[in-house]
Amino acid sequence: MTFQVQEQYQFIEKILFENFGYEPTIQDFQFFYGGNFNLAVRIKLQEGDFFIKWNQGDHEGMFETEAKSLQILGETQVLTIPSVVNFGKIVDKDYLMMEFLSPSPRKDNYWRDFGQKLARLHLHSSAKHGLSFNNYIGALAQSNEWMSDGIAFFAEKRLKVQAGLALYERRISPEMHGRLVALCEKLPQLLPNEKPALLHGDLWSGNVMTDAQGAVALVDPSCYYGLREAELAFTTMFGGFETAFYEAYHEVYPIENGFGDRIPLYNLYPLMVHVNLFGGGYLSAVEKILRKFE
Ligand code: ADP
């Protein structure tokens, strides 16, 4: 073991001790480096199979909000969500411990089943758009302050926040910022103002897994009640979702005509998140969308 691995191993032993009150025997462990900045490990114990992720503790409350989001999704009992064991802080590191989802082959009607389940999740509604706590999208703060109007929520709490951050960080020009704000004013004419839908909030293929039965399981949510089309649009940004998924979704909770034309508008939000997290490579896509709708 290198020193670094040894240090991480000791940290994991501390987490296990904190949660079990004794030191369980680690039968196997495997590091994951898939996430953006969190480290993660699979721990096999006699007590069960666990997934623990952690970071340097510089994102206040991140894992608490993730744990609460997992709980909200899990309570709907619509689809498989790993159950949370605990979250906490040990010295300078924050961690989240949950059930490990063993990879298993997708069942035959996986995409159809997933589409139906996502639609049923989105049928869970709330009086307003938002959530009772703020959370994160990637490493960036996401405000979920309640608002009655879904499009206003999308503009004020999502798009304008990222546009403002990009301007502040000098990732976009004041001119581009002005154009993004101007487009926000036009959104009520361009998007259907639907009732709030419970969203996973970060639904790309990296957060889509299988449960032991080969059915869909979702991880790493950034939940809120919002416009469901924004979630569907995001699934198309990096792809990987089959046609049967969209067809089955539409059968359970039909989408208004013209959705394809609206996708770029919704994806301005994740695109601006990517601009802020990863830099200017995503700006040409933003520019293209702005030109299309100006
Ligand atoms: P990050 O918050 O750093 O993006 P994720 O929660 O997305 O980390 O986890 C990174 C990867 O680890 C996921 O893409 C998935 O492959 C895997 N993963 C996440 N949660 C679990 C789990 N409960 N069981 C098994 N694998 C998981």
PDB file of C-alpha atoms and ligand atoms in Angstrom:
ATOM      1  CA  MET A   1       0.000   0.000   0.000  1.00  0.00           C
ATOM      2  CA  THR A   2       1.262   3.482  -0.809  1.00  0.00           C
ATOM      3  CA  PHE A   3       1.181   6.037   1.975  1.00  0.00           C
ATOM      4  CA  GLN A   4      -1.819   7.759   0.387  1.00  0.00           C
ATOM      5  CA  VAL A   5      -3.834   4.535   0.132  1.00  0.00           C
ATOM      6  CA  GLN A   6      -2.874   3.627   3.681  1.00  0.00           C
ATOM      7  CA  GLU A   7      -4.060   7.018   4.898  1.00  0.00           C
ATOM      8  CA  GLN A   8      -7.385   6.569   3.089  1.00  0.00           C
ATOM      9  CA  TYR A   9      -7.723   3.035   4.418  1.00  0.00           C
ATOM     10  CA  GLN A  10      -7.278   4.304   7.977  1.00  0.00           C
ATOM     11  CA  PHE A  11      -9.860   6.995   7.337  1.00  0.00           C
ATOM     12  CA  ILE A  12     -12.330   4.342   6.158  1.00  0.00           C
ATOM     13  CA  GLU A  13     -11.627   2.258   9.244  1.00  0.00           C
ATOM     14  CA  LYS A  14     -12.533   5.313  11.345  1.00  0.00           C
ATOM     15  CA  ILE A  15     -15.817   5.750   9.475  1.00  0.00           C
ATOM     16  CA  LEU A  16     -16.663   2.084  10.011  1.00  0.00           C
ATOM     17  CA  PHE A  17     -15.811   2.295  13.695  1.00  0.00           C
ATOM     18  CA  GLU A  18     -17.960   5.403  14.058  1.00  0.00           C
ATOM     19  CA  ASN A  19     -20.917   3.670  12.445  1.00  0.00           C
ATOM     20  CA  PHE A  20     -20.667   0.168  13.879  1.00  0.00           C
ATOM     21  CA  GLY A  21     -19.086   0.912  17.259  1.00  0.00           C
ATOM     22  CA  TYR A  22     -16.472  -1.768  16.554  1.00  0.00           C
ATOM     23  CA  GLU A  23     -14.006  -2.441  13.770  1.00  0.00           C
ATOM     24  CA  PRO A  24     -15.625  -4.748  11.224  1.00  0.00           C
ATOM     25  CA  THR A  25     -13.299  -6.912   9.150  1.00  0.00           C
ATOM     26  CA  ILE A  26     -12.852  -5.472   5.689  1.00  0.00           C
ATOM     27  CA  GLN A  27     -13.114  -8.423   3.310  1.00  0.00           C
ATOM     28  CA  ASP A  28     -12.470  -6.395   0.188  1.00  0.00           C
ATOM     29  CA  PHE A  29     -12.254  -2.794  -0.927  1.00  0.00           C
ATOM     30  CA  GLN A  30     -12.046  -1.062  -4.246  1.00  0.00           C
ATOM     31  CA  PHE A  31     -11.443   2.632  -4.940  1.00  0.00           C
ATOM     32  CA  PHE A  32     -13.593   4.579  -7.399  1.00  0.00           C
ATOM     33  CA  TYR A  33     -12.260   7.708  -9.019  1.00  0.00           C
ATOM     34  CA  GLY A  34     -15.264   8.256 -11.277  1.00  0.00           C
ATOM     35  CA  GLY A  35     -16.759  11.330  -9.656  1.00  0.00           C
ATOM     36  CA  ASN A  36     -15.742  14.913 -10.235  1.00  0.00           C
ATOM     37  CA  PHE A  37     -13.878  15.618  -7.045  1.00  0.00           C
ATOM     38  CA  ASN A  38     -15.142  13.180  -4.455  1.00  0.00           C
ATOM     39  CA  LEU A  39     -13.232  10.020  -3.753  1.00  0.00           C
ATOM     40  CA  ALA A  40     -15.178   6.835  -3.277  1.00  0.00           C
ATOM     41  CA  VAL A  41     -14.684   3.259  -2.201  1.00  0.00           C
ATOM     42  CA  ARG A  42     -16.632   0.022  -2.166  1.00  0.00           C
ATOM     43  CA  ILE A  43     -16.229  -1.803   1.119  1.00  0.00           C
ATOM     44  CA  LYS A  44     -17.182  -5.432   1.464  1.00  0.00           C
ATOM     45  CA  LEU A  45     -17.892  -6.492   5.036  1.00  0.00           C
ATOM     46  CA  GLN A  46     -19.695  -9.393   6.615  1.00  0.00           C
ATOM     47  CA  GLU A  47     -22.267  -6.742   7.629  1.00  0.00           C
ATOM     48  CA  GLY A  48     -22.929  -5.885   3.982  1.00  0.00           C
ATOM     49  CA  ASP A  49     -21.585  -4.138   0.926  1.00  0.00           C
ATOM     50  CA  PHE A  50     -21.166  -0.370   1.262  1.00  0.00           C
ATOM     51  CA  PHE A  51     -20.273   2.596  -0.905  1.00  0.00           C
ATOM     52  CA  ILE A  52     -18.517   5.444   0.867  1.00  0.00           C
ATOM     53  CA  LYS A  53     -17.603   8.726  -0.776  1.00  0.00           C
ATOM     54  CA  TRP A  54     -15.779  11.625   0.763  1.00  0.00           C
ATOM     55  CA  ASN A  55     -14.125  14.966   0.055  1.00  0.00           C
ATOM     56  CA  GLN A  56     -11.878  17.464   1.753  1.00  0.00           C
ATOM     57  CA  GLY A  57     -14.772  19.048   3.626  1.00  0.00           C
ATOM     58  CA  ASP A  58     -14.824  22.302   1.683  1.00  0.00           C
ATOM     59  CA  HIS A  59     -18.441  21.989   0.552  1.00  0.00           C
ATOM     60  CA  GLU A  60     -20.560  22.789   3.573  1.00  0.00           C
ATOM     61  CA  GLY A  61     -23.432  20.348   3.989  1.00  0.00           C
ATOM     62  CA  MET A  62     -22.947  18.695   0.578  1.00  0.00           C
ATOM     63  CA  PHE A  63     -23.366  15.115   1.750  1.00  0.00           C
ATOM     64  CA  GLU A  64     -26.156  15.987   4.136  1.00  0.00           C
ATOM     65  CA  THR A  65     -28.145  17.434   1.232  1.00  0.00           C
ATOM     66  CA  GLU A  66     -27.266  14.426  -0.916  1.00  0.00           C
ATOM     67  CA  ALA A  67     -28.414  12.076   1.852  1.00  0.00           C
ATOM     68  CA  LYS A  68     -31.667  14.019   2.215  1.00  0.00           C
ATOM     69  CA  SER A  69     -32.179  13.987  -1.555  1.00  0.00           C
ATOM     70  CA  LEU A  70     -31.637  10.222  -1.684  1.00  0.00           C
ATOM     71  CA  GLN A  71     -34.151   9.873   1.111  1.00  0.00           C
ATOM     72  CA  ILE A  72     -36.760  12.028  -0.673  1.00  0.00           C
ATOM     73  CA  LEU A  73     -36.411   9.989  -3.851  1.00  0.00           C
ATOM     74  CA  GLY A  74     -36.373   6.705  -1.937  1.00  0.00           C
ATOM     75  CA  GLU A  75     -39.538   7.564  -0.017  1.00  0.00           C
ATOM     76  CA  THR A  76     -41.518   7.791  -3.253  1.00  0.00           C
ATOM     77  CA  GLN A  77     -40.815   4.049  -3.669  1.00  0.00           C
ATOM     78  CA  VAL A  78     -40.973   4.568  -7.424  1.00  0.00           C
ATOM     79  CA  LEU A  79     -37.452   3.443  -8.252  1.00  0.00           C
ATOM     80  CA  THR A  80     -34.425   1.954  -6.542  1.00  0.00           C
ATOM     81  CA  ILE A  81     -32.304   4.423  -4.627  1.00  0.00           C
ATOM     82  CA  PRO A  82     -29.396   3.249  -2.429  1.00  0.00           C
ATOM     83  CA  SER A  83     -30.276   3.536   1.240  1.00  0.00           C
ATOM     84  CA  VAL A  84     -28.149   5.923   3.245  1.00  0.00           C
ATOM     85  CA  VAL A  85     -26.260   4.539   6.221  1.00  0.00           C
ATOM     86  CA  ASN A  86     -24.827   7.793   7.496  1.00  0.00           C
ATOM     87  CA  PHE A  87     -22.969  10.995   6.704  1.00  0.00           C
ATOM     88  CA  GLY A  88     -20.580  12.943   8.857  1.00  0.00           C
ATOM     89  CA  LYS A  89     -17.215  14.567   9.312  1.00  0.00           C
ATOM     90  CA  ILE A  90     -13.993  12.989  10.501  1.00  0.00           C
ATOM     91  CA  VAL A  91     -11.224  15.488  11.141  1.00  0.00           C
ATOM     92  CA  ASP A  92     -11.230  17.569   7.933  1.00  0.00           C
ATOM     93  CA  LYS A  93     -13.131  15.200   5.635  1.00  0.00           C
ATOM     94  CA  ASP A  94     -16.856  14.892   4.945  1.00  0.00           C
ATOM     95  CA  TYR A  95     -18.230  11.493   4.048  1.00  0.00           C
ATOM     96  CA  LEU A  96     -21.425   9.792   2.954  1.00  0.00           C
ATOM     97  CA  MET A  97     -21.946   6.066   3.452  1.00  0.00           C
ATOM     98  CA  MET A  98     -24.646   4.159   1.633  1.00  0.00           C
ATOM     99  CA  GLU A  99     -25.679   0.775   0.361  1.00  0.00           C
ATOM    100  CA  PHE A 100     -23.486  -0.469  -2.503  1.00  0.00           C
ATOM    101  CA  LEU A 101     -25.362  -1.240  -5.705  1.00  0.00           C
ATOM    102  CA  SER A 102     -23.826  -4.353  -7.243  1.00  0.00           C
ATOM    103  CA  PRO A 103     -23.702  -4.017 -10.996  1.00  0.00           C
ATOM    104  CA  SER A 104     -26.023  -6.491 -12.678  1.00  0.00           C
ATOM    105  CA  PRO A 105     -27.136  -6.862 -16.315  1.00  0.00           C
ATOM    106  CA  ARG A 106     -30.032  -4.674 -17.390  1.00  0.00           C
ATOM    107  CA  LYS A 107     -33.305  -6.560 -17.552  1.00  0.00           C
ATOM    108  CA  ASP A 108     -35.025  -6.900 -20.955  1.00  0.00           C
ATOM    109  CA  ASN A 109     -37.469  -4.008 -20.629  1.00  0.00           C
ATOM    110  CA  TYR A 110     -35.012  -1.826 -18.690  1.00  0.00           C
ATOM    111  CA  TRP A 111     -35.527   1.375 -20.720  1.00  0.00           C
ATOM    112  CA  ARG A 112     -39.305   1.095 -20.884  1.00  0.00           C
ATOM    113  CA  ASP A 113     -39.497   0.421 -17.178  1.00  0.00           C
ATOM    114  CA  PHE A 114     -37.127   3.337 -16.467  1.00  0.00           C
ATOM    115  CA  GLY A 115     -39.217   5.722 -18.613  1.00  0.00           C
ATOM    116  CA  GLN A 116     -42.393   4.733 -16.795  1.00  0.00           C
ATOM    117  CA  LYS A 117     -40.726   5.080 -13.411  1.00  0.00           C
ATOM    118  CA  LEU A 118     -39.276   8.512 -14.154  1.00  0.00           C
ATOM    119  CA  ALA A 119     -42.724   9.691 -15.279  1.00  0.00           C
ATOM    120  CA  ARG A 120     -44.200   8.363 -12.042  1.00  0.00           C
ATOM    121  CA  LEU A 121     -41.500  10.148 -10.071  1.00  0.00           C
ATOM    122  CA  HIS A 122     -42.315  13.381 -11.916  1.00  0.00           C
ATOM    123  CA  LEU A 123     -45.981  12.969 -11.018  1.00  0.00           C
ATOM    124  CA  HIS A 124     -44.948  13.599  -7.410  1.00  0.00           C
ATOM    125  CA  SER A 125     -45.736  17.271  -7.036  1.00  0.00           C
ATOM    126  CA  SER A 126     -45.572  20.063  -4.508  1.00  0.00           C
ATOM    127  CA  ALA A 127     -47.376  23.383  -3.971  1.00  0.00           C
ATOM    128  CA  LYS A 128     -44.354  25.320  -5.261  1.00  0.00           C
ATOM    129  CA  HIS A 129     -41.124  24.949  -7.210  1.00  0.00           C
ATOM    130  CA  GLY A 130     -38.018  24.520  -5.074  1.00  0.00           C
ATOM    131  CA  LEU A 131     -37.207  22.444  -2.019  1.00  0.00           C
ATOM    132  CA  SER A 132     -37.030  22.882   1.744  1.00  0.00           C
ATOM    133  CA  PHE A 133     -33.212  23.025   1.605  1.00  0.00           C
ATOM    134  CA  ASN A 134     -30.551  24.216  -0.820  1.00  0.00           C
ATOM    135  CA  ASN A 135     -28.187  21.729  -2.417  1.00  0.00           C
ATOM    136  CA  TYR A 136     -25.406  21.453  -4.974  1.00  0.00           C
ATOM    137  CA  ILE A 137     -25.121  20.778  -8.661  1.00  0.00           C
ATOM    138  CA  GLY A 138     -21.668  19.233  -8.991  1.00  0.00           C
ATOM    139  CA  ALA A 139     -19.533  21.446  -6.778  1.00  0.00           C
ATOM    140  CA  LEU A 140     -21.732  24.528  -7.269  1.00  0.00           C
ATOM    141  CA  ALA A 141     -24.381  25.741  -4.859  1.00  0.00           C
ATOM    142  CA  GLN A 142     -27.983  25.397  -6.032  1.00  0.00           C
ATOM    143  CA  SER A 143     -30.647  27.574  -4.419  1.00  0.00           C
ATOM    144  CA  ASN A 144     -34.041  25.940  -3.984  1.00  0.00           C
ATOM    145  CA  GLU A 145     -35.921  28.841  -2.439  1.00  0.00           C
ATOM    146  CA  TRP A 146     -39.611  28.202  -3.102  1.00  0.00           C
ATOM    147  CA  MET A 147     -41.332  30.044  -5.958  1.00  0.00           C
ATOM    148  CA  SER A 148     -44.855  29.640  -7.313  1.00  0.00           C
ATOM    149  CA  ASP A 149     -43.965  30.038 -10.963  1.00  0.00           C
ATOM    150  CA  GLY A 150     -41.885  27.284 -12.579  1.00  0.00           C
ATOM    151  CA  ILE A 151     -40.460  29.334 -15.419  1.00  0.00           C
ATOM    152  CA  ALA A 152     -39.581  32.196 -13.060  1.00  0.00           C
ATOM    153  CA  PHE A 153     -37.869  29.618 -10.812  1.00  0.00           C
ATOM    154  CA  PHE A 154     -35.891  28.241 -13.758  1.00  0.00           C
ATOM    155  CA  ALA A 155     -34.864  31.756 -14.815  1.00  0.00           C
ATOM    156  CA  GLU A 156     -34.121  33.241 -11.375  1.00  0.00           C
ATOM    157  CA  LYS A 157     -32.797  30.300  -9.373  1.00  0.00           C
ATOM    158  CA  ARG A 158     -31.092  28.381 -12.135  1.00  0.00           C
ATOM    159  CA  LEU A 159     -30.086  30.175 -15.334  1.00  0.00           C
ATOM    160  CA  LYS A 160     -29.484  33.710 -14.029  1.00  0.00           C
ATOM    161  CA  VAL A 161     -27.489  32.400 -11.054  1.00  0.00           C
ATOM    162  CA  GLN A 162     -25.080  30.513 -13.323  1.00  0.00           C
ATOM    163  CA  ALA A 163     -24.933  33.410 -15.789  1.00  0.00           C
ATOM    164  CA  GLY A 164     -24.122  35.782 -12.924  1.00  0.00           C
ATOM    165  CA  LEU A 165     -21.427  33.465 -11.589  1.00  0.00           C
ATOM    166  CA  ALA A 166     -19.879  33.108 -15.048  1.00  0.00           C
ATOM    167  CA  LEU A 167     -19.818  36.890 -15.419  1.00  0.00           C
ATOM    168  CA  TYR A 168     -18.262  37.315 -11.974  1.00  0.00           C
ATOM    169  CA  GLU A 169     -15.611  34.715 -12.778  1.00  0.00           C
ATOM    170  CA  ARG A 170     -15.040  36.411 -16.172  1.00  0.00           C
ATOM    171  CA  ARG A 171     -15.937  33.260 -18.045  1.00  0.00           C
ATOM    172  CA  ILE A 172     -18.470  35.174 -20.134  1.00  0.00           C
ATOM    173  CA  SER A 173     -18.548  38.777 -21.341  1.00  0.00           C
ATOM    174  CA  PRO A 174     -21.036  41.353 -20.005  1.00  0.00           C
ATOM    175  CA  GLU A 175     -22.528  41.231 -23.499  1.00  0.00           C
ATOM    176  CA  MET A 176     -23.214  37.484 -23.324  1.00  0.00           C
ATOM    177  CA  HIS A 177     -24.541  37.876 -19.791  1.00  0.00           C
ATOM    178  CA  GLY A 178     -26.970  40.532 -21.058  1.00  0.00           C
ATOM    179  CA  ARG A 179     -28.150  38.214 -23.811  1.00  0.00           C
ATOM    180  CA  LEU A 180     -28.755  35.369 -21.344  1.00  0.00           C
ATOM    181  CA  VAL A 181     -30.777  37.666 -19.083  1.00  0.00           C
ATOM    182  CA  ALA A 182     -32.738  38.956 -22.084  1.00  0.00           C
ATOM    183  CA  LEU A 183     -33.537  35.376 -23.126  1.00  0.00           C
ATOM    184  CA  CYS A 184     -34.822  34.672 -19.609  1.00  0.00           C
ATOM    185  CA  GLU A 185     -37.421  37.408 -20.173  1.00  0.00           C
ATOM    186  CA  LYS A 186     -38.669  35.539 -23.242  1.00  0.00           C
ATOM    187  CA  LEU A 187     -38.953  32.121 -21.570  1.00  0.00           C
ATOM    188  CA  PRO A 188     -42.652  32.482 -20.605  1.00  0.00           C
ATOM    189  CA  GLN A 189     -43.450  32.618 -24.347  1.00  0.00           C
ATOM    190  CA  LEU A 190     -41.212  29.645 -25.123  1.00  0.00           C
ATOM    191  CA  LEU A 191     -41.795  27.057 -22.366  1.00  0.00           C
ATOM    192  CA  PRO A 192     -44.919  25.406 -20.925  1.00  0.00           C
ATOM    193  CA  ASN A 193     -45.394  26.482 -17.340  1.00  0.00           C
ATOM    194  CA  GLU A 194     -46.126  23.136 -15.742  1.00  0.00           C
ATOM    195  CA  LYS A 195     -46.800  22.181 -12.158  1.00  0.00           C
ATOM    196  CA  PRO A 196     -43.788  21.320  -9.973  1.00  0.00           C
ATOM    197  CA  ALA A 197     -42.399  17.820 -10.525  1.00  0.00           C
ATOM    198  CA  LEU A 198     -40.023  15.969  -8.225  1.00  0.00           C
ATOM    199  CA  LEU A 199     -36.760  15.799 -10.180  1.00  0.00           C
ATOM    200  CA  HIS A 200     -33.595  13.782  -9.655  1.00  0.00           C
ATOM    201  CA  GLY A 201     -31.863  16.973 -10.721  1.00  0.00           C
ATOM    202  CA  ASP A 202     -28.684  15.579 -12.282  1.00  0.00           C
ATOM    203  CA  LEU A 203     -29.964  12.841 -14.537  1.00  0.00           C
ATOM    204  CA  TRP A 204     -27.157  11.889 -16.904  1.00  0.00           C
ATOM    205  CA  SER A 205     -26.050   8.353 -17.694  1.00  0.00           C
ATOM    206  CA  GLY A 206     -23.218   8.457 -15.101  1.00  0.00           C
ATOM    207  CA  ASN A 207     -25.838   8.597 -12.352  1.00  0.00           C
ATOM    208  CA  VAL A 208     -27.990   5.818 -13.779  1.00  0.00           C
ATOM    209  CA  MET A 209     -27.260   2.295 -12.547  1.00  0.00           C
ATOM    210  CA  THR A 210     -28.975  -1.046 -12.049  1.00  0.00           C
ATOM    211  CA  ASP A 211     -30.308  -2.708  -8.929  1.00  0.00           C
ATOM    212  CA  ALA A 212     -29.955  -6.409  -8.119  1.00  0.00           C
ATOM    213  CA  GLN A 213     -32.966  -7.188 -10.345  1.00  0.00           C
ATOM    214  CA  GLY A 214     -31.448  -5.387 -13.330  1.00  0.00           C
ATOM    215  CA  ALA A 215     -33.930  -2.496 -13.035  1.00  0.00           C
ATOM    216  CA  VAL A 216     -32.931   1.148 -12.906  1.00  0.00           C
ATOM    217  CA  ALA A 217     -31.311   2.607  -9.791  1.00  0.00           C
ATOM    218  CA  LEU A 218     -30.387   6.277  -9.479  1.00  0.00           C
ATOM    219  CA  VAL A 219     -27.481   7.806  -7.559  1.00  0.00           C
ATOM    220  CA  ASP A 220     -26.045  11.279  -6.894  1.00  0.00           C
ATOM    221  CA  PRO A 221     -29.255  13.360  -6.974  1.00  0.00           C
ATOM    222  CA  SER A 222     -29.602  17.143  -6.742  1.00  0.00           C
ATOM    223  CA  CYS A 223     -33.351  17.006  -6.098  1.00  0.00           C
ATOM    224  CA  TYR A 224     -35.904  19.760  -6.300  1.00  0.00           C
ATOM    225  CA  TYR A 225     -39.444  20.293  -7.515  1.00  0.00           C
ATOM    226  CA  GLY A 226     -39.181  21.919 -10.917  1.00  0.00           C
ATOM    227  CA  LEU A 227     -39.990  21.752 -14.597  1.00  0.00           C
ATOM    228  CA  ARG A 228     -39.862  18.102 -15.619  1.00  0.00           C
ATOM    229  CA  GLU A 229     -38.942  18.978 -19.195  1.00  0.00           C
ATOM    230  CA  ALA A 230     -35.646  20.346 -17.864  1.00  0.00           C
ATOM    231  CA  GLU A 231     -34.816  16.859 -16.538  1.00  0.00           C
ATOM    232  CA  LEU A 232     -35.807  15.155 -19.782  1.00  0.00           C
ATOM    233  CA  ALA A 233     -33.802  17.703 -21.785  1.00  0.00           C
ATOM    234  CA  PHE A 234     -30.711  17.028 -19.685  1.00  0.00           C
ATOM    235  CA  THR A 235     -30.912  13.288 -20.434  1.00  0.00           C
ATOM    236  CA  THR A 236     -30.286  14.208 -24.085  1.00  0.00           C
ATOM    237  CA  MET A 237     -27.237  16.391 -23.418  1.00  0.00           C
ATOM    238  CA  PHE A 238     -24.719  13.549 -23.163  1.00  0.00           C
ATOM    239  CA  GLY A 239     -27.074  10.861 -24.472  1.00  0.00           C
ATOM    240  CA  GLY A 240     -27.148   7.170 -23.590  1.00  0.00           C
ATOM    241  CA  PHE A 241     -30.917   6.940 -23.046  1.00  0.00           C
ATOM    242  CA  GLU A 242     -32.795   4.772 -25.509  1.00  0.00           C
ATOM    243  CA  THR A 243     -35.926   5.752 -27.462  1.00  0.00           C
ATOM    244  CA  ALA A 244     -38.045   3.268 -25.474  1.00  0.00           C
ATOM    245  CA  PHE A 245     -37.316   5.346 -22.359  1.00  0.00           C
ATOM    246  CA  TYR A 246     -38.863   8.508 -23.860  1.00  0.00           C
ATOM    247  CA  GLU A 247     -41.793   6.629 -25.403  1.00  0.00           C
ATOM    248  CA  ALA A 248     -42.686   4.939 -22.128  1.00  0.00           C
ATOM    249  CA  TYR A 249     -42.338   8.228 -20.225  1.00  0.00           C
ATOM    250  CA  HIS A 250     -44.693   9.933 -22.678  1.00  0.00           C
ATOM    251  CA  GLU A 251     -47.307   7.168 -22.286  1.00  0.00           C
ATOM    252  CA  VAL A 252     -47.461   7.681 -18.511  1.00  0.00           C
ATOM    253  CA  TYR A 253     -47.069  11.488 -18.380  1.00  0.00           C
ATOM    254  CA  PRO A 254     -47.446  13.000 -21.850  1.00  0.00           C
ATOM    255  CA  ILE A 255     -45.170  15.836 -22.898  1.00  0.00           C
ATOM    256  CA  GLU A 256     -46.492  18.828 -24.838  1.00  0.00           C
ATOM    257  CA  ASN A 257     -45.750  18.979 -28.556  1.00  0.00           C
ATOM    258  CA  GLY A 258     -42.581  20.717 -29.653  1.00  0.00           C
ATOM    259  CA  PHE A 259     -40.406  19.422 -26.811  1.00  0.00           C
ATOM    260  CA  GLY A 260     -37.475  18.833 -29.192  1.00  0.00           C
ATOM    261  CA  ASP A 261     -37.326  22.562 -29.982  1.00  0.00           C
ATOM    262  CA  ARG A 262     -37.310  23.455 -26.280  1.00  0.00           C
ATOM    263  CA  ILE A 263     -34.455  21.126 -25.303  1.00  0.00           C
ATOM    264  CA  PRO A 264     -31.677  23.691 -25.961  1.00  0.00           C
ATOM    265  CA  LEU A 265     -33.402  26.276 -23.758  1.00  0.00           C
ATOM    266  CA  TYR A 266     -33.482  23.936 -20.760  1.00  0.00           C
ATOM    267  CA  ASN A 267     -29.945  22.765 -21.426  1.00  0.00           C
ATOM    268  CA  LEU A 268     -28.638  26.306 -21.119  1.00  0.00           C
ATOM    269  CA  TYR A 269     -28.660  25.652 -17.385  1.00  0.00           C
ATOM    270  CA  PRO A 270     -26.412  22.544 -17.349  1.00  0.00           C
ATOM    271  CA  LEU A 271     -24.293  24.126 -20.075  1.00  0.00           C
ATOM    272  CA  MET A 272     -23.680  27.203 -17.928  1.00  0.00           C
ATOM    273  CA  VAL A 273     -22.963  24.904 -14.964  1.00  0.00           C
ATOM    274  CA  HIS A 274     -20.341  23.218 -17.159  1.00  0.00           C
ATOM    275  CA  VAL A 275     -18.921  26.583 -18.196  1.00  0.00           C
ATOM    276  CA  ASN A 276     -18.534  27.468 -14.523  1.00  0.00           C
ATOM    277  CA  LEU A 277     -17.130  24.092 -13.492  1.00  0.00           C
ATOM    278  CA  PHE A 278     -14.967  23.182 -16.460  1.00  0.00           C
ATOM    279  CA  GLY A 279     -14.383  26.336 -18.491  1.00  0.00           C
ATOM    280  CA  GLY A 280     -15.027  27.883 -21.846  1.00  0.00           C
ATOM    281  CA  GLY A 281     -15.254  24.736 -23.983  1.00  0.00           C
ATOM    282  CA  TYR A 282     -19.040  24.799 -23.596  1.00  0.00           C
ATOM    283  CA  LEU A 283     -19.471  28.443 -24.612  1.00  0.00           C
ATOM    284  CA  SER A 284     -19.883  27.803 -28.327  1.00  0.00           C
ATOM    285  CA  ALA A 285     -22.943  25.650 -27.539  1.00  0.00           C
ATOM    286  CA  VAL A 286     -24.358  28.487 -25.405  1.00  0.00           C
ATOM    287  CA  GLU A 287     -23.689  30.998 -28.188  1.00  0.00           C
ATOM    288  CA  LYS A 288     -25.474  28.775 -30.704  1.00  0.00           C
ATOM    289  CA  ILE A 289     -28.584  28.505 -28.524  1.00  0.00           C
ATOM    290  CA  LEU A 290     -28.659  32.239 -27.859  1.00  0.00           C
ATOM    291  CA  ARG A 291     -28.531  32.969 -31.601  1.00  0.00           C
ATOM    292  CA  LYS A 292     -31.329  30.501 -32.280  1.00  0.00           C
ATOM    293  CA  PHE A 293     -33.747  32.141 -29.852  1.00  0.00           C
ATOM    294  CA  GLU A 294     -32.805  35.835 -30.185  1.00  0.00           C
TER     295      GLU A 294
HETATM  296  P1  ADP B   1     -19.682  12.195  -7.370  1.00  0.00           P
HETATM  297  O1  ADP B   1     -20.631  12.818  -6.402  1.00  0.00           O
HETATM  298  O2  ADP B   1     -18.261  12.386  -7.005  1.00  0.00           O
HETATM  299  O3  ADP B   1     -20.000  12.552  -8.813  1.00  0.00           O
HETATM  300  P2  ADP B   1     -21.137   9.706  -7.629  1.00  0.00           P
HETATM  301  O4  ADP B   1     -22.098   9.610  -6.523  1.00  0.00           O
HETATM  302  O5  ADP B   1     -21.686  10.102  -8.968  1.00  0.00           O
HETATM  303  O6  ADP B   1     -19.895  10.618  -7.228  1.00  0.00           O
HETATM  304  O7  ADP B   1     -20.395   8.306  -7.753  1.00  0.00           O
HETATM  305  C1  ADP B   1     -19.391   8.087  -8.720  1.00  0.00           C
HETATM  306  C2  ADP B   1     -19.656   6.745  -9.404  1.00  0.00           C
HETATM  307  O8  ADP B   1     -19.683   5.711  -8.423  1.00  0.00           O
HETATM  308  C3  ADP B   1     -21.033   6.697 -10.081  1.00  0.00           C
HETATM  309  O9  ADP B   1     -20.978   7.125 -11.412  1.00  0.00           O
HETATM  310  C4  ADP B   1     -21.376   5.238  -9.978  1.00  0.00           C
HETATM  311  O10 ADP B   1     -20.769   4.526 -11.032  1.00  0.00           O
HETATM  312  C5  ADP B   1     -20.723   4.789  -8.697  1.00  0.00           C
HETATM  313  N1  ADP B   1     -21.682   4.766  -7.561  1.00  0.00           N
HETATM  314  C6  ADP B   1     -22.288   5.806  -6.956  1.00  0.00           C
HETATM  315  N2  ADP B   1     -23.072   5.415  -5.948  1.00  0.00           N
HETATM  316  C7  ADP B   1     -22.973   4.075  -5.899  1.00  0.00           C
HETATM  317  C8  ADP B   1     -23.555   3.057  -5.061  1.00  0.00           C
HETATM  318  N3  ADP B   1     -24.384   3.353  -4.066  1.00  0.00           N
HETATM  319  N4  ADP B   1     -23.219   1.778  -5.312  1.00  0.00           N
HETATM  320  C9  ADP B   1     -22.372   1.456  -6.319  1.00  0.00           C
HETATM  321  N5  ADP B   1     -21.793   2.357  -7.120  1.00  0.00           N
HETATM  322  C10 ADP B   1     -22.079   3.647  -6.928  1.00  0.00           C
END
